[in-house]
Coordinates of C-alpha atoms and ligand atoms in Angstrom, one line a residue:
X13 CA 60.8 -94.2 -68.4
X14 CA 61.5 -93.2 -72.1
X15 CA 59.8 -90.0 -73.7
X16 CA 60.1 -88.9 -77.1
X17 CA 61.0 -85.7 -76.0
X18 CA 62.4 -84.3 -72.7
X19 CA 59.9 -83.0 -70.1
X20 CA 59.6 -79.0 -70.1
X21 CA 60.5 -77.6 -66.6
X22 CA 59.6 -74.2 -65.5
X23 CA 61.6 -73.5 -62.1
X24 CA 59.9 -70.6 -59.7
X25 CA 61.9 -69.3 -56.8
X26 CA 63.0 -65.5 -55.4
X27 CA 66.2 -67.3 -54.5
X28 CA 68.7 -67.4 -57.7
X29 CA 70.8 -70.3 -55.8
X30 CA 67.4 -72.6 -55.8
X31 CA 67.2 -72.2 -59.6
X32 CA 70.5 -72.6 -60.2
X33 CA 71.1 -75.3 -58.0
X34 CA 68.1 -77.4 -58.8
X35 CA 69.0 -76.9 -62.7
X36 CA 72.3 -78.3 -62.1
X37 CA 71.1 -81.4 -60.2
X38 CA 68.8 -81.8 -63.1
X39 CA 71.1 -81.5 -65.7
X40 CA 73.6 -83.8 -63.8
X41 CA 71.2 -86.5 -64.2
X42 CA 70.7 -87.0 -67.9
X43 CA 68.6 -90.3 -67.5
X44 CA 65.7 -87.8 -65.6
X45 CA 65.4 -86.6 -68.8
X46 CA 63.9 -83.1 -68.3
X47 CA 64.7 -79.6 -69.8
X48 CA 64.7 -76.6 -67.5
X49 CA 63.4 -74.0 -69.4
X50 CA 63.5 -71.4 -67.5
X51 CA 63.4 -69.7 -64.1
X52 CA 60.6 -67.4 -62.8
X53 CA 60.5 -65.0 -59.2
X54 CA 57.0 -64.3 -59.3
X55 CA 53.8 -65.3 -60.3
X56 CA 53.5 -62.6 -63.0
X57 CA 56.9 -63.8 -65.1
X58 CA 55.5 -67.3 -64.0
X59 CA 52.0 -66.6 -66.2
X60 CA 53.7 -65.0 -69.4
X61 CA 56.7 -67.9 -69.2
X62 CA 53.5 -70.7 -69.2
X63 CA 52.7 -69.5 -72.8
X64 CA 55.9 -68.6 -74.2
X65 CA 57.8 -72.0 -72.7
X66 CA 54.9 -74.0 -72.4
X67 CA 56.3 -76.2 -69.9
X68 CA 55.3 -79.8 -68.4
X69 CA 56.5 -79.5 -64.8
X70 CA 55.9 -76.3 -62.7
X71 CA 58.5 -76.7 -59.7
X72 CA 57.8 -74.4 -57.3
X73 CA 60.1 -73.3 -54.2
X74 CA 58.0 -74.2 -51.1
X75 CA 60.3 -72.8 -48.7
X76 CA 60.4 -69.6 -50.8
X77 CA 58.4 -66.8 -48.4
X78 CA 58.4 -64.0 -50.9
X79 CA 56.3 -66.5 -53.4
X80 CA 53.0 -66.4 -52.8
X81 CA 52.3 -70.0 -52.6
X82 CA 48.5 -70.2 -52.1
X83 CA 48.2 -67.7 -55.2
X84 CA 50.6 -69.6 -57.1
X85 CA 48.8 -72.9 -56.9
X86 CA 45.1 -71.3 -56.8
X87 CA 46.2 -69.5 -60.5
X88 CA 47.5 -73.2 -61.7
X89 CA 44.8 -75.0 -61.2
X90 CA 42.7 -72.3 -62.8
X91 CA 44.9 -73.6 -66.1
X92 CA 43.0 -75.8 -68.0
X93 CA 46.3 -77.3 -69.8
X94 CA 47.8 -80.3 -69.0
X95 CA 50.2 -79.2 -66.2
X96 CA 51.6 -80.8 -63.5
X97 CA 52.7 -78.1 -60.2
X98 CA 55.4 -79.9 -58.2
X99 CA 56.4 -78.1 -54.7
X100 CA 59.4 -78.7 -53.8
X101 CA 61.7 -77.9 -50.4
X102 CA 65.5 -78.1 -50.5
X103 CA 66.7 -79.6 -46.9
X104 CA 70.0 -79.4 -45.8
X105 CA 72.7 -81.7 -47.3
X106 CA 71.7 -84.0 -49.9
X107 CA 67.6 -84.2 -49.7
X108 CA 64.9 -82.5 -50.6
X109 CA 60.6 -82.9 -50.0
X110 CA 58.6 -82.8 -53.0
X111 CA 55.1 -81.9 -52.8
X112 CA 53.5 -83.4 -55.8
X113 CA 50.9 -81.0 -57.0
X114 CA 48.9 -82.9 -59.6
X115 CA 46.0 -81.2 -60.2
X116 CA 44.2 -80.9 -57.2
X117 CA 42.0 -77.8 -55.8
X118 CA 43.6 -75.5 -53.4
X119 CA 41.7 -76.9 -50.7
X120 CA 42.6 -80.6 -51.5
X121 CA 46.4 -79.9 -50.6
X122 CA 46.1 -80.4 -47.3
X123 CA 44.4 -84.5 -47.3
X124 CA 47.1 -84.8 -49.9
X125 CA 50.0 -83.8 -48.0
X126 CA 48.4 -86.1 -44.9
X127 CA 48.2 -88.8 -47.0
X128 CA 51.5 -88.5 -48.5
X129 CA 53.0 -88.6 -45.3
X130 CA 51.5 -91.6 -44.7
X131 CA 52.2 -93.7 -47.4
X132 CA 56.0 -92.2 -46.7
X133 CA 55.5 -94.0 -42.8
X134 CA 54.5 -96.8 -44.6
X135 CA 57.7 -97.0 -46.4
X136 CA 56.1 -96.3 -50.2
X137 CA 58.9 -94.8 -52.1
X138 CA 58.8 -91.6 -53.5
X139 CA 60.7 -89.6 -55.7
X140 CA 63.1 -87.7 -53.9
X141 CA 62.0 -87.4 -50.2
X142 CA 62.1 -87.0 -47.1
X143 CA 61.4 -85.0 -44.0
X144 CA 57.8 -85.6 -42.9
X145 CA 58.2 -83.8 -39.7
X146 CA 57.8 -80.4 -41.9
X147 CA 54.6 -82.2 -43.7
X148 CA 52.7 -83.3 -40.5
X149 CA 53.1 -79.8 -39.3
X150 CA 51.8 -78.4 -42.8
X151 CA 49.1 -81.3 -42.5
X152 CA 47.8 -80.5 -38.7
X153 CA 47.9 -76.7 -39.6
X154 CA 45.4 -77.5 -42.2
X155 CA 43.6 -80.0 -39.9
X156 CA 43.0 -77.0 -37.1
X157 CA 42.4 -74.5 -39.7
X158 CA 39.1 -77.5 -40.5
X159 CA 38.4 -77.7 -36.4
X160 CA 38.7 -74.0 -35.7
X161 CA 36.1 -73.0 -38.6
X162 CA 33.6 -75.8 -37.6
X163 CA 34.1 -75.0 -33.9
X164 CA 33.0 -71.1 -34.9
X165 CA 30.1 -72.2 -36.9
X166 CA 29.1 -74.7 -34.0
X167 CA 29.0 -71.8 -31.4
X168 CA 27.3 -69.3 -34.1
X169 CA 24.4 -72.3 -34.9
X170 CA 23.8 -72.6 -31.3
X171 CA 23.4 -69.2 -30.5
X172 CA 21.1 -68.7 -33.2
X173 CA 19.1 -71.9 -32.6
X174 CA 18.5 -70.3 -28.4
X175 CA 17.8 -67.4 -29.8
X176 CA 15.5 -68.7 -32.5
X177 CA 13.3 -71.2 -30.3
X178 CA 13.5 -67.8 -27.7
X179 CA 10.8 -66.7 -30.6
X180 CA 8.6 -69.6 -30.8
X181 CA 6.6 -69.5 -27.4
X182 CA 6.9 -73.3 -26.9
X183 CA 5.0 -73.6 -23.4
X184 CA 2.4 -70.7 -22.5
X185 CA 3.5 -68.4 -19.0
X186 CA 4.5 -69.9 -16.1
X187 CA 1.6 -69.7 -13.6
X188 CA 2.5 -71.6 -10.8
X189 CA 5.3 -72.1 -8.4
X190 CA 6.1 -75.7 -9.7
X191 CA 6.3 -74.1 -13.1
X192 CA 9.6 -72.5 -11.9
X193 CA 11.9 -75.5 -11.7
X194 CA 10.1 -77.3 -14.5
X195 CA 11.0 -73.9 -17.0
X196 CA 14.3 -74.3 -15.5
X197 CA 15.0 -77.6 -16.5
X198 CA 13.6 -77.1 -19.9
X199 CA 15.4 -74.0 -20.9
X200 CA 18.5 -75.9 -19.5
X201 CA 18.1 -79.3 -21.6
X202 CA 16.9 -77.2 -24.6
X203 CA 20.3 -75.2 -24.4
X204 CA 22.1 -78.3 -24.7
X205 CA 20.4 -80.0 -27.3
X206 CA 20.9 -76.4 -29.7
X207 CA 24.6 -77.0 -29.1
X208 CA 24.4 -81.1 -29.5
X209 CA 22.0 -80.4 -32.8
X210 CA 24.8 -77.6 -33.8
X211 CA 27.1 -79.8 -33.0
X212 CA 26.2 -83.2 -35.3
X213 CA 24.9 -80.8 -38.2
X214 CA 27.7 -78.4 -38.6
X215 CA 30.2 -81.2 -38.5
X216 CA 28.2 -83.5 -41.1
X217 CA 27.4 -80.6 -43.2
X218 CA 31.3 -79.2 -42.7
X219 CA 32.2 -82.6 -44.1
X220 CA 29.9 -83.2 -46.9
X221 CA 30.7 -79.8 -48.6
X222 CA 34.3 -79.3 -48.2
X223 CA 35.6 -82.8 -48.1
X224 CA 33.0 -83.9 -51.2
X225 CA 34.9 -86.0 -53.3
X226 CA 36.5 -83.7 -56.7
X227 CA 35.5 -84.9 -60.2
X228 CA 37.7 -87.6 -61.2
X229 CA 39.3 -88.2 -58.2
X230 CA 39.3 -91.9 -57.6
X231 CA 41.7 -92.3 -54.8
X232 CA 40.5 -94.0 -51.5
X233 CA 39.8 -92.0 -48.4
X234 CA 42.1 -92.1 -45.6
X235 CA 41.5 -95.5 -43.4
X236 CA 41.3 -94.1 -40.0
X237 CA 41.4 -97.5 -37.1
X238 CA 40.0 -95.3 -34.4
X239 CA 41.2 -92.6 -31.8
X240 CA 41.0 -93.7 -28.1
X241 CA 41.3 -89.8 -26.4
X242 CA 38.2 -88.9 -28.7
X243 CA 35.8 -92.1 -28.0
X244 CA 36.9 -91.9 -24.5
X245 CA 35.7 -87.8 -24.4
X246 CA 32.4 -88.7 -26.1
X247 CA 31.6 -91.4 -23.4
X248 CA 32.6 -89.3 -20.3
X249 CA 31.1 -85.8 -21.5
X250 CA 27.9 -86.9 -22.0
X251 CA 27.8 -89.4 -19.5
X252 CA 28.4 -86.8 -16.8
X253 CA 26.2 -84.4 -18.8
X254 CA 23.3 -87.1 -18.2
X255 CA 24.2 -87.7 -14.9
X256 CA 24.1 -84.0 -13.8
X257 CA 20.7 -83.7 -15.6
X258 CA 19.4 -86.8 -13.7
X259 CA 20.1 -84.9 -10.4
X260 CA 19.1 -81.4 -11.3
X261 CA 15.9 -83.3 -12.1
X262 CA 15.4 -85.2 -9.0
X263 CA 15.8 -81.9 -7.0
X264 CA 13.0 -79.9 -9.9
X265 CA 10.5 -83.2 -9.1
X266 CA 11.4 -83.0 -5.4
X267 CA 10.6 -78.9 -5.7
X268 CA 7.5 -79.4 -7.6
X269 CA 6.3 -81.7 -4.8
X270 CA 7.2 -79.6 -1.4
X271 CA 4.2 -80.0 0.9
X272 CA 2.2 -76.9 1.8
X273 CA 0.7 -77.6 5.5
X274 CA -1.7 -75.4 5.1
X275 CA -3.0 -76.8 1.3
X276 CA -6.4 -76.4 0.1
X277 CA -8.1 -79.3 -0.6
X278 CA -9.9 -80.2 -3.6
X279 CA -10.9 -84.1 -4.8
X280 CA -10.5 -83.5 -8.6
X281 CA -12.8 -85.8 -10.1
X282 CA -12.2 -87.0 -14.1
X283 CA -15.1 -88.5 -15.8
X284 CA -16.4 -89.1 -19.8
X285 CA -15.5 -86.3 -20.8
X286 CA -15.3 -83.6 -18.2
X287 CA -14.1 -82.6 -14.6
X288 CA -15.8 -81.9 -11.3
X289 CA -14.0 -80.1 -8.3
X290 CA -15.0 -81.2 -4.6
X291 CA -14.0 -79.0 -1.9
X292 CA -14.6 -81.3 1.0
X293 CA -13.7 -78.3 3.8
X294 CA -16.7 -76.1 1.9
X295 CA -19.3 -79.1 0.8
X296 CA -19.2 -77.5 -2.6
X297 CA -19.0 -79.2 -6.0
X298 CA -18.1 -77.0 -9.1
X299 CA -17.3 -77.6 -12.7
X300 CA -15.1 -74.8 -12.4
X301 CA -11.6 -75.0 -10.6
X302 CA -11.5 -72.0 -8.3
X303 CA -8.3 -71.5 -6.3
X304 CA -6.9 -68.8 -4.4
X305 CA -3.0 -67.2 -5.8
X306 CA 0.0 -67.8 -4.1
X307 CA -1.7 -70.5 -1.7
X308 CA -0.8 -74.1 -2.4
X309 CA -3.6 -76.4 -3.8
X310 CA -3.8 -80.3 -2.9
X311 CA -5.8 -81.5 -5.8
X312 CA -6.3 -85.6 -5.1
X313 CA -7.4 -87.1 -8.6
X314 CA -9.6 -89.9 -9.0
X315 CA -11.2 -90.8 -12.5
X316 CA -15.2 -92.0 -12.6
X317 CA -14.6 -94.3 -15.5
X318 CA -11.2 -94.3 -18.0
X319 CA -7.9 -92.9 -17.0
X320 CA -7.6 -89.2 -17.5
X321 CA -4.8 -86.7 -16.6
X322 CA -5.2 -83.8 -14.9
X323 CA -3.1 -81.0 -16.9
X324 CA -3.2 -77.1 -17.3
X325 CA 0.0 -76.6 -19.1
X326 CA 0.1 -72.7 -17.4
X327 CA 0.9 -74.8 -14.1
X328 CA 3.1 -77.3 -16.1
X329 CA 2.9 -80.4 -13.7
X330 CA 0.7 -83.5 -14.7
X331 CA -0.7 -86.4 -12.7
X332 CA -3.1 -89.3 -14.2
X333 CA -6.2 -89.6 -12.9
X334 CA -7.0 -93.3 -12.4
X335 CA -10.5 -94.9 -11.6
X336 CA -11.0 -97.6 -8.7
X337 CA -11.5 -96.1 -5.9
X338 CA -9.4 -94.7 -3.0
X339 CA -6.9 -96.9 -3.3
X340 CA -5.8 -95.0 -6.2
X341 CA -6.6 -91.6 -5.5
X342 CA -3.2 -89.5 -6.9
X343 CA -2.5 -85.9 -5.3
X344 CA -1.4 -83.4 -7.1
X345 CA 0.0 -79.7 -5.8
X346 CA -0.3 -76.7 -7.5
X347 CA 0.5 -73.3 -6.1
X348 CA -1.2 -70.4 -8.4
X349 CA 1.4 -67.5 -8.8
X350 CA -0.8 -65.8 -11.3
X351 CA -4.5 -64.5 -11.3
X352 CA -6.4 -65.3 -14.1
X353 CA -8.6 -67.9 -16.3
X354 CA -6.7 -70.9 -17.3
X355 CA -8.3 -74.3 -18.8
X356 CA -7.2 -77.8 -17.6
X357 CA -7.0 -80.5 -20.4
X358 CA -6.7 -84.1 -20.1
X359 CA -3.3 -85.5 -21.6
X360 CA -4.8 -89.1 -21.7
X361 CA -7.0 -90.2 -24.7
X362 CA -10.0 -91.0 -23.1
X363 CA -12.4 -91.9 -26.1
X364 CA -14.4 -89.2 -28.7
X365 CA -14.7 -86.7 -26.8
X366 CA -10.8 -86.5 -25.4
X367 CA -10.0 -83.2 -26.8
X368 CA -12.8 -81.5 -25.5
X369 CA -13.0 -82.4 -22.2
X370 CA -11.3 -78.9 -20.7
X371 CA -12.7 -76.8 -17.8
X372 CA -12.1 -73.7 -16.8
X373 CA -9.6 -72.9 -13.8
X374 CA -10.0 -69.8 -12.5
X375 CA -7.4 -68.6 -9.8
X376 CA -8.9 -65.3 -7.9
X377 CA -7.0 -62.7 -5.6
X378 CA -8.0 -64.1 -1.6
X379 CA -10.1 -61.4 -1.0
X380 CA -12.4 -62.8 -4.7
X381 CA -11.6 -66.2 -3.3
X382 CA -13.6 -66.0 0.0
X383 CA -16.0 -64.1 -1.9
X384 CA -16.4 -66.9 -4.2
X385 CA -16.7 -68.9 -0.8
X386 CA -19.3 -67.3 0.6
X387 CA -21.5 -67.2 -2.5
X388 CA -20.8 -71.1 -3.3
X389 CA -21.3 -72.3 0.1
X390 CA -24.7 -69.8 0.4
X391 CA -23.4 -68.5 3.4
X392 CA -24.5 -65.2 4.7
X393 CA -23.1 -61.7 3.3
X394 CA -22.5 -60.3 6.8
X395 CA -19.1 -61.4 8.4
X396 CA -21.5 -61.6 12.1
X397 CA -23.4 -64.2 10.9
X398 CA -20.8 -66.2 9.1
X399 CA -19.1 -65.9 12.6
X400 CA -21.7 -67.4 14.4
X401 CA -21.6 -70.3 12.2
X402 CA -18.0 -71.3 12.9
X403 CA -18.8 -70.5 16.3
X404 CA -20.8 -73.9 16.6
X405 CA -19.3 -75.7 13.4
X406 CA -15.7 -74.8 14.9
X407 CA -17.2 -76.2 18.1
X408 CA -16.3 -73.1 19.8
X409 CA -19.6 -73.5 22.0
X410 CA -18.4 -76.2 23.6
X411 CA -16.2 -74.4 26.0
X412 CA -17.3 -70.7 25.4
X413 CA -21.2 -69.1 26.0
X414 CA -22.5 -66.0 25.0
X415 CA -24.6 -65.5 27.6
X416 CA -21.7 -64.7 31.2
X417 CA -21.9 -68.0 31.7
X418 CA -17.8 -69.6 32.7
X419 CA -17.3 -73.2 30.9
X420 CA -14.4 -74.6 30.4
X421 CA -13.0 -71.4 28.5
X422 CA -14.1 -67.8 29.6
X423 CA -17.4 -66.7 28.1
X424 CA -17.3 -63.7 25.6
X425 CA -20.0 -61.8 26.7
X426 CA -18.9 -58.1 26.8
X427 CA -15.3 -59.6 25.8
X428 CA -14.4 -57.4 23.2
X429 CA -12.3 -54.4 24.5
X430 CA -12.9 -55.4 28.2
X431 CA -9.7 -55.4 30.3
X432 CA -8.2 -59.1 31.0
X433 CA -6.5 -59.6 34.2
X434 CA -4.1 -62.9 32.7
X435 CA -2.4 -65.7 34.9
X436 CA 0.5 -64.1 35.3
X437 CA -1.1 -60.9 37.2
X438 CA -0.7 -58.7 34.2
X439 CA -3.7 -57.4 32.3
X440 CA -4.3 -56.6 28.5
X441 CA -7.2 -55.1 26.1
X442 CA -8.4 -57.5 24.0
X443 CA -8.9 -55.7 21.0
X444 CA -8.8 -57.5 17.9
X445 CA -4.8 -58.8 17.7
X446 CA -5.3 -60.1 21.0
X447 CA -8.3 -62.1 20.0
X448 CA -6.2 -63.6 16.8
X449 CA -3.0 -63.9 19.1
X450 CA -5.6 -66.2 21.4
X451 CA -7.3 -68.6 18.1
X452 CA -4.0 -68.8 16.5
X453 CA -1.9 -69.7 19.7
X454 CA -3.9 -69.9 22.8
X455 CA -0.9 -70.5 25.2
X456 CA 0.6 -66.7 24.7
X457 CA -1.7 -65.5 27.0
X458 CA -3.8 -67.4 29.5
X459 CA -7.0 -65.8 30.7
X460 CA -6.4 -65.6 34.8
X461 CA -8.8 -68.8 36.4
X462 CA -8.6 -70.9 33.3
X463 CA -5.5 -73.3 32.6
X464 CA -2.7 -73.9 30.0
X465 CA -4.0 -76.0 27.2
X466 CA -7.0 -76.4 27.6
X467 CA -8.2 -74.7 24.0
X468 CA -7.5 -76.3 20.9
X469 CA -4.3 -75.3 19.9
X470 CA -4.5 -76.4 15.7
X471 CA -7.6 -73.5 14.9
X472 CA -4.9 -71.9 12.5
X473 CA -4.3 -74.7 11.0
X474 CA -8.4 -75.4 10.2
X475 CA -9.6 -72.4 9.9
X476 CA -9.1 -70.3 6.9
X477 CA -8.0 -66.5 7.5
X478 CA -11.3 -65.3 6.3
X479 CA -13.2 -67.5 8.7
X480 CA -11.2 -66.6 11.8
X481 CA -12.0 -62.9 11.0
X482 CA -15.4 -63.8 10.8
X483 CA -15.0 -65.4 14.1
X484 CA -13.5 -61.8 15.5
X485 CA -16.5 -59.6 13.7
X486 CA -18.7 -62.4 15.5
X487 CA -16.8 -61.8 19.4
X488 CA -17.3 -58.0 18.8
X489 CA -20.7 -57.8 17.7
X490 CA -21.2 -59.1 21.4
X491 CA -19.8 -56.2 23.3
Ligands
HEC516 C1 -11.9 -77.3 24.7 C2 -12.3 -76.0 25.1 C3 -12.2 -74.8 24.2 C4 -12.6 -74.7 22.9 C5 -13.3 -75.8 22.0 C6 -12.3 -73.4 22.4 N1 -11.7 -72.7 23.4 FE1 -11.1 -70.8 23.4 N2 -10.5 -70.9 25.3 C7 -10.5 -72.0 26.1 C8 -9.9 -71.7 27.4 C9 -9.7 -72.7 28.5 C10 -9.5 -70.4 27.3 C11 -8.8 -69.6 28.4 C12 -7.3 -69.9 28.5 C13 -6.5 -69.2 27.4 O1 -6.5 -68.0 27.4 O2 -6.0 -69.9 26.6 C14 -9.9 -69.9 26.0 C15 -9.6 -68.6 25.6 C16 -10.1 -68.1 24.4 C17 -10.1 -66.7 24.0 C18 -9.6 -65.6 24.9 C19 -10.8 -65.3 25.7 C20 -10.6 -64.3 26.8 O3 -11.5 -64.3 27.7 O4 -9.6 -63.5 26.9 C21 -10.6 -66.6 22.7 C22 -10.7 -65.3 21.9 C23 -10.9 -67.9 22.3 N3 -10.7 -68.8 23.3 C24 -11.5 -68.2 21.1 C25 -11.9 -69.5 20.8 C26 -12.5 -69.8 19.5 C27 -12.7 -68.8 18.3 C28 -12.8 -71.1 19.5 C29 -13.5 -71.9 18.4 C30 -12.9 -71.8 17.1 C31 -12.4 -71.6 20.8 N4 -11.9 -70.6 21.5 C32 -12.6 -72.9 21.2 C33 -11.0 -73.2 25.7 C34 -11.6 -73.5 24.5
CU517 CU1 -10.0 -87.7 -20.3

């Protein structure tokens, strides 16, 4: 290549062998055709030889530690004149790896250096190189620098993303038992979607502002075929991750449906556009969803017309309610863990008046419960007469009289604090445990004359806790 005039060099290096060596190499070569017009140790000769030599070429000694590289290129590129920065590394023997500057940003360096090293693999010729070893390190130490930064940012976006949607009360409190695993679940899946949203954005983001393409840069990117270990981790990792998910949730479904023997019953009926409550064990029909806390609910839904769902969101779970008939009756459990007013809303578009169709659920303390019993069934006030209900709609009557009269069970005239004489020879007060010891479990202690199972042995089972204490009120009223 012919000039008119030779090609300005400015050599910078600490090391007066570097300068002296590379000016004699220059000069040996005549047909290179280049002037070394000075030699520079540090960047502040370097900036007041650029104006008095105005050089072409700017080669720099990359091996040189006591030159501050990075500020040595960052003030270059500052330099609006026409300039070109050449690193160049001295190897042992006869060669020497030159890191062609041109004029790109500091940051750029690093996708140069890569690609250089590439088109050296491909067998490109370039000036006077080799020793790629040294630029794949350079290039990977860039690479990292790129992973550890968007690997920070990922952990700091995910943090702040939990911590953020820890603001925004997304589901209203947890008042049920079921509630527990569902919250569970959530706060789980919603952790790992922060990171996974962290994860996508930062990267794309990371990419679009620091690898954005410099004005008049016109050189492709980097054609990249594909990296097994990588597509293989993105199909395991989030294939396990799904699977472990799939089986956490099976267990949380399984939870949310644990049967409660003793479950209250309650036919849950769904209708254009609102909801009526059965209690089959009371005869009472209510618009109003009374249950007792901490006692599990079996709500069997059924629908009048449309499909509706059954959902308070305080007790999280969710079950349709379809119409026609029996046959498609769907139970629901619920276990109040909270005392308060709640609303149940249906979560299927049922026609206008969807969005209204909400009734109140009121979940009372056990002791407000039977109260609300007593007042909804229009029972009596006095726990006596109550008792004497159950007596004959427990069927109690059948096998015990008031009057001294044996049946098949002892009568309980005068029972109350009398002394039993039992079966076994030993006798006992029956004060008030003793009559719940003999509802509850009949066998512990069998009156003396009268045999082994002969009494029901499922009352605790039927009878609620308020009822069988009625029942007691009821035996001692006839001392
Ligand atoms: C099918 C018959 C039968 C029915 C129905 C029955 N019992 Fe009994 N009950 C017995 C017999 C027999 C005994 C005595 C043997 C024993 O102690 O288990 C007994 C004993 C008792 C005793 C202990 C009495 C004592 O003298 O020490 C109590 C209390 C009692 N029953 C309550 C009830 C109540 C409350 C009901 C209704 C909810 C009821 N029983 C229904 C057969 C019956
Ligand atoms: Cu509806």
């Amino acid at each position: 290549m012919q000039r008119e005039k030779p090609q300005r060099v400015l050599i910078a290096s600490s090391h007066a062998l570097f300068g002296q060596g590379l000016r004699s190499l220059l000069q040996a070569r005549p047909e290179a055709d280049v002037e070394v017009v000075g030699i520079v140790s540090n960047l502040e000769e370097a900036i007041s030889a650029l104006d008095a030599l105005n050089p072409d070429l700017v080669i720099v000694d990359y091996d040189d530690e006591r030159l501050n590289r990075d500020e040595f290129l960052a003030h270059f590129v500052e330099v609006e004149r026409k300039l070109r920065v050449v690193l160049l590394s001295l190897q042992d023997g006869e060669e020497a790896i030159v890191y062609d500057r041109r004029t790109m940003a500091a940051a750029q360096i690093d996708d140069w250096l890569e690609k250089w090293s590439d088109s050296k693999a491909a067998g490109q010729a370039e000036p006077i190189a080799d020793g790629p070893k040294n630029v794949e390190a350079y290039a990977r130490r860039g690479n990292m620098k790129h992973l550890i930064i968007a690997g920070i940012l990922v952990v700091v976006v995910t943090v702040l993303l939990i911590l953020g949607m820890g603001q925004v009360n997304l589901l209203p409190t947890a008042a049920s038992a079921q509630a527990e695993p569902i919250d569970r679940m959530f706060d789980l899946e919603f952790k790992v979607i922060a990171f996974l949203f962290a994860l996508i954005i930062v990267f794309m983001v990371y990419s679009i502002v620091v690898f954005r393409r410099k004005a008049g840069d016109t050189t492709d990117a980097k054609h990249i075929e594909g990296n097994t270990r990588l597509e293989v981790a993105w199909t395991i990792v989030p294939l396990v991750t799904v699977l472990a998910f799939a089986f956490m949730g099976s267990q949380a479904l399984a939870e949310t449906q644990r049967i409660d023997p003793r479950a209250i019953e309650v036919n849950v009926i769904g209708s254009q556009w609102s909801w009526s409550f059965e209690y089959p064990e009371l005869g009472v029909v209510s618009d109003k969803l009374y249950l007792p806390v901490g006692q599990q609910a079996l709500l069997h839904l059924s629908s009048a017309d449309v499909i509706h769902s059954f959902w308070v969101p305080e007790f999280r779970v969710k079950q349709d309610a379809l119409p026609g008939g029996d046959e498609f009756v769907r139970d629901l459990r619920v276990t109040p863990t909270q005392i308060g007013e709640y609303k149940v809303r249906c979560a299927e578009l049922c026609g206008r008046r969807h969005a209204y169709m909400e009734n109140p659920v009121i979940v009372l303390s056990q002791q407000d419960y039977d109260g609300w019993v007593i007042q909804a069934t229009g029972l009596s006030e006095d726990p006596v007469e109550r008792g004497q209900n159950w007596y004959t709609s427990f069927g109690c009557n059948a096998c015990h009289s008031l009057d001294g009269t044996p049946g098949v069970g002892p009568s309980w005239q005068g029972l109350y604090e009398s002394q039993r004489s039992l079966a076994d020879g030993s006798t006992v007060t029956a004060d008030e445990a003793y009559l719940q010891e003999s509802i509850l479990n009949p066998n512990a202690k069998i009156v003396s004359g009268f045999g082994e199972n002969l009494m029901p042995q499922n009352f605790g089972e039927r009878m609620s806790e308020a009822q069988i204490q009625d029942m007691i009120e009821f035996i001692k009223s006839l001392r």
